[in-house]
PDB file of C-alpha atoms in Angstrom:
ATOM      1  CA  UNK A   1      50.987   7.617 -15.269  1.00 88.00           C
ATOM      2  CA  UNK A   2      50.510   9.105 -11.843  1.00 93.00           C
ATOM      3  CA  UNK A   3      47.799   7.314  -9.719  1.00 96.00           C
ATOM      4  CA  UNK A   4      46.331   8.495  -6.629  1.00 97.00           C
ATOM      5  CA  UNK A   5      44.159   6.327  -4.273  1.00 97.00           C
ATOM      6  CA  UNK A   6      42.199   7.652  -1.345  1.00 97.00           C
ATOM      7  CA  UNK A   7      41.095   5.681   1.565  1.00 97.00           C
ATOM      8  CA  UNK A   8      39.672   6.368   5.140  1.00 97.00           C
ATOM      9  CA  UNK A   9      36.437   7.743   4.378  1.00 97.00           C
ATOM     10  CA  UNK A  10      33.262   6.763   6.426  1.00 98.00           C
ATOM     11  CA  UNK A  11      30.207   7.877   8.477  1.00 98.00           C
ATOM     12  CA  UNK A  12      30.612   9.592  11.760  1.00 98.00           C
ATOM     13  CA  UNK A  13      28.752  11.804  14.140  1.00 98.00           C
ATOM     14  CA  UNK A  14      29.337  15.458  14.561  1.00 98.00           C
ATOM     15  CA  UNK A  15      32.255  16.286  16.651  1.00 98.00           C
ATOM     16  CA  UNK A  16      34.274  13.017  15.782  1.00 98.00           C
ATOM     17  CA  UNK A  17      37.275  12.673  13.748  1.00 98.00           C
ATOM     18  CA  UNK A  18      38.425  10.880  10.545  1.00 98.00           C
ATOM     19  CA  UNK A  19      41.768  10.492   8.884  1.00 98.00           C
ATOM     20  CA  UNK A  20      41.846  10.367   5.083  1.00 98.00           C
ATOM     21  CA  UNK A  21      44.873   8.986   3.318  1.00 98.00           C
ATOM     22  CA  UNK A  22      45.966   9.404  -0.325  1.00 98.00           C
ATOM     23  CA  UNK A  23      48.551   7.157  -1.706  1.00 97.00           C
ATOM     24  CA  UNK A  24      50.553   8.866  -4.589  1.00 96.00           C
ATOM     25  CA  UNK A  25      52.414   6.445  -6.917  1.00 95.00           C
ATOM     26  CA  UNK A  26      55.308   8.650  -7.454  1.00 91.00           C
ATOM     27  CA  UNK A  27      57.118  11.800  -6.188  1.00 89.00           C
ATOM     28  CA  UNK A  28      58.268  13.887  -8.824  1.00 89.00           C
ATOM     29  CA  UNK A  29      57.851  17.612 -10.275  1.00 88.00           C
ATOM     30  CA  UNK A  30      54.428  16.496 -11.458  1.00 89.00           C
ATOM     31  CA  UNK A  31      53.274  15.739  -7.927  1.00 90.00           C
ATOM     32  CA  UNK A  32      55.007  18.502  -5.956  1.00 92.00           C
ATOM     33  CA  UNK A  33      51.662  19.733  -4.918  1.00 96.00           C
ATOM     34  CA  UNK A  34      49.130  17.427  -3.389  1.00 97.00           C
ATOM     35  CA  UNK A  35      45.757  18.682  -2.374  1.00 97.00           C
ATOM     36  CA  UNK A  36      42.488  17.627  -0.858  1.00 98.00           C
ATOM     37  CA  UNK A  37      39.204  18.795  -2.467  1.00 98.00           C
ATOM     38  CA  UNK A  38      35.643  18.095  -1.613  1.00 98.00           C
ATOM     39  CA  UNK A  39      32.252  18.235  -3.552  1.00 98.00           C
ATOM     40  CA  UNK A  40      28.910  18.044  -1.591  1.00 97.00           C
ATOM     41  CA  UNK A  41      25.729  17.241  -3.458  1.00 92.00           C
ATOM     42  CA  UNK A  42      24.558  20.119  -5.475  1.00 94.00           C
ATOM     43  CA  UNK A  43      27.655  22.255  -4.731  1.00 96.00           C
ATOM     44  CA  UNK A  44      30.848  23.040  -6.752  1.00 96.00           C
ATOM     45  CA  UNK A  45      34.028  21.163  -5.874  1.00 97.00           C
ATOM     46  CA  UNK A  46      36.114  23.289  -3.449  1.00 97.00           C
ATOM     47  CA  UNK A  47      39.743  23.174  -2.153  1.00 97.00           C
ATOM     48  CA  UNK A  48      40.138  22.041   1.253  1.00 98.00           C
ATOM     49  CA  UNK A  49      43.887  21.949   2.084  1.00 98.00           C
ATOM     50  CA  UNK A  50      47.096  21.378   0.107  1.00 98.00           C
ATOM     51  CA  UNK A  51      50.714  20.611   0.875  1.00 96.00           C
ATOM     52  CA  UNK A  52      53.973  21.383  -0.925  1.00 94.00           C
ATOM     53  CA  UNK A  53      55.727  18.022  -0.758  1.00 89.00           C
ATOM     54  CA  UNK A  54      58.942  19.873  -1.534  1.00 88.00           C
ATOM     55  CA  UNK A  55      58.915  22.563   0.895  1.00 88.00           C
ATOM     56  CA  UNK A  56      56.278  21.139   3.285  1.00 90.00           C
ATOM     57  CA  UNK A  57      54.327  24.195   3.266  1.00 94.00           C
ATOM     58  CA  UNK A  58      50.516  23.991   3.972  1.00 97.00           C
ATOM     59  CA  UNK A  59      47.439  25.910   2.993  1.00 97.00           C
ATOM     60  CA  UNK A  60      43.853  25.564   4.334  1.00 98.00           C
ATOM     61  CA  UNK A  61      40.441  26.744   3.278  1.00 97.00           C
ATOM     62  CA  UNK A  62      38.996  29.091   5.893  1.00 97.00           C
ATOM     63  CA  UNK A  63      36.149  26.701   6.538  1.00 97.00           C
ATOM     64  CA  UNK A  64      38.542  24.015   8.078  1.00 98.00           C
ATOM     65  CA  UNK A  65      41.335  26.009   9.543  1.00 98.00           C
ATOM     66  CA  UNK A  66      41.914  24.782  13.035  1.00 97.00           C
ATOM     67  CA  UNK A  67      40.070  21.650  12.506  1.00 98.00           C
ATOM     68  CA  UNK A  68      41.885  19.838   9.707  1.00 98.00           C
ATOM     69  CA  UNK A  69      45.447  18.992   9.277  1.00 98.00           C
ATOM     70  CA  UNK A  70      47.343  17.789   6.237  1.00 98.00           C
ATOM     71  CA  UNK A  71      50.523  16.004   6.323  1.00 97.00           C
ATOM     72  CA  UNK A  72      52.859  13.802   4.288  1.00 94.00           C
ATOM     73  CA  UNK A  73      55.194  10.815   5.169  1.00 90.00           C
ATOM     74  CA  UNK A  74      59.007  10.834   4.719  1.00 85.00           C
ATOM     75  CA  UNK A  75      58.848   8.939   1.547  1.00 85.00           C
ATOM     76  CA  UNK A  76      56.359  11.583   0.074  1.00 85.00           C
ATOM     77  CA  UNK A  77      54.182   8.925  -1.169  1.00 89.00           C
ATOM     78  CA  UNK A  78      51.275   9.185   1.337  1.00 96.00           C
ATOM     79  CA  UNK A  79      49.491  12.440   2.131  1.00 97.00           C
ATOM     80  CA  UNK A  80      46.860  12.429   5.199  1.00 98.00           C
ATOM     81  CA  UNK A  81      44.102  14.742   6.029  1.00 98.00           C
ATOM     82  CA  UNK A  82      43.341  14.590   9.710  1.00 98.00           C
ATOM     83  CA  UNK A  83      39.778  15.837  10.194  1.00 98.00           C
ATOM     84  CA  UNK A  84      38.773  16.730  13.785  1.00 98.00           C
ATOM     85  CA  UNK A  85      35.621  18.406  15.051  1.00 98.00           C
ATOM     86  CA  UNK A  86      33.668  17.286  12.091  1.00 98.00           C
ATOM     87  CA  UNK A  87      30.440  18.992  11.113  1.00 98.00           C
ATOM     88  CA  UNK A  88      27.519  18.077   8.961  1.00 97.00           C
ATOM     89  CA  UNK A  89      28.608  20.760   6.541  1.00 97.00           C
ATOM     90  CA  UNK A  90      31.877  18.652   6.052  1.00 98.00           C
ATOM     91  CA  UNK A  91      29.810  15.890   4.341  1.00 98.00           C
ATOM     92  CA  UNK A  92      31.147  15.423   0.752  1.00 98.00           C
ATOM     93  CA  UNK A  93      33.013  13.413  -1.464  1.00 98.00           C
ATOM     94  CA  UNK A  94      36.746  13.965  -0.785  1.00 98.00           C
ATOM     95  CA  UNK A  95      39.284  13.729  -3.722  1.00 98.00           C
ATOM     96  CA  UNK A  96      43.045  13.772  -3.439  1.00 98.00           C
ATOM     97  CA  UNK A  97      44.820  15.582  -6.346  1.00 98.00           C
ATOM     98  CA  UNK A  98      48.405  16.131  -7.436  1.00 97.00           C
ATOM     99  CA  UNK A  99      49.986  18.683  -9.480  1.00 95.00           C
ATOM    100  CA  UNK A 100      52.869  20.937 -10.514  1.00 93.00           C
ATOM    101  CA  UNK A 101      53.912  24.066  -8.635  1.00 92.00           C
ATOM    102  CA  UNK A 102      53.057  27.359 -10.221  1.00 87.00           C
ATOM    103  CA  UNK A 103      55.591  30.013  -9.961  1.00 85.00           C
ATOM    104  CA  UNK A 104      57.139  28.113  -7.068  1.00 84.00           C
ATOM    105  CA  UNK A 105      53.995  27.621  -5.014  1.00 90.00           C
ATOM    106  CA  UNK A 106      51.078  25.386  -4.652  1.00 94.00           C
ATOM    107  CA  UNK A 107      47.514  26.600  -4.908  1.00 93.00           C
ATOM    108  CA  UNK A 108      43.888  25.324  -4.139  1.00 94.00           C
ATOM    109  CA  UNK A 109      42.831  26.009  -7.684  1.00 94.00           C
ATOM    110  CA  UNK A 110      41.468  22.792  -9.182  1.00 95.00           C
ATOM    111  CA  UNK A 111      42.958  23.797 -12.556  1.00 94.00           C
ATOM    112  CA  UNK A 112      46.464  23.571 -11.240  1.00 94.00           C
ATOM    113  CA  UNK A 113      45.983  19.736 -10.579  1.00 96.00           C
ATOM    114  CA  UNK A 114      46.349  17.387 -13.421  1.00 95.00           C
ATOM    115  CA  UNK A 115      46.017  13.993 -11.390  1.00 97.00           C
ATOM    116  CA  UNK A 116      42.999  13.045  -9.461  1.00 98.00           C
ATOM    117  CA  UNK A 117      41.887  10.230  -7.366  1.00 98.00           C
ATOM    118  CA  UNK A 118      38.387   8.472  -7.377  1.00 97.00           C
ATOM    119  CA  UNK A 119      37.301   9.919  -4.102  1.00 97.00           C
ATOM    120  CA  UNK A 120      36.181   8.803  -0.797  1.00 98.00           C
ATOM    121  CA  UNK A 121      32.873   9.550   0.924  1.00 98.00           C
ATOM    122  CA  UNK A 122      32.658  11.485   4.175  1.00 98.00           C
ATOM    123  CA  UNK A 123      29.372  11.646   5.951  1.00 98.00           C
ATOM    124  CA  UNK A 124      28.871  13.440   9.202  1.00 98.00           C
ATOM    125  CA  UNK A 125      25.537  13.173  10.938  1.00 98.00           C
ATOM    126  CA  UNK A 126      24.102  15.647  13.524  1.00 95.00           C
TER     127      UNK A 126
END
């Protein structure tokens, strides 16, 4: 059973940075795609960024482009989300998720991700 464990959340001021980490218990066809999603109170969960652990390709939501960077370690067992220039609108519970590639690509659709972590809270104050 694939397990995902997030860490690194916290409370920061606007403009500061945080790095989230996701420990993935295995690298396999089931975890080719690793994504970060977030859900703010009263809002739907949305995709933030994803990486193809096989190809190394990355995709970002428009709201975080230029501020967030997703990366993986050489062993493909840790995926990080570097978040810079944080805004109060970035406040949310952040979830790491893993899933298979669809037609050779990784999406930011929640339905394509079968394994989820418990989440880590990020709070950005103005």
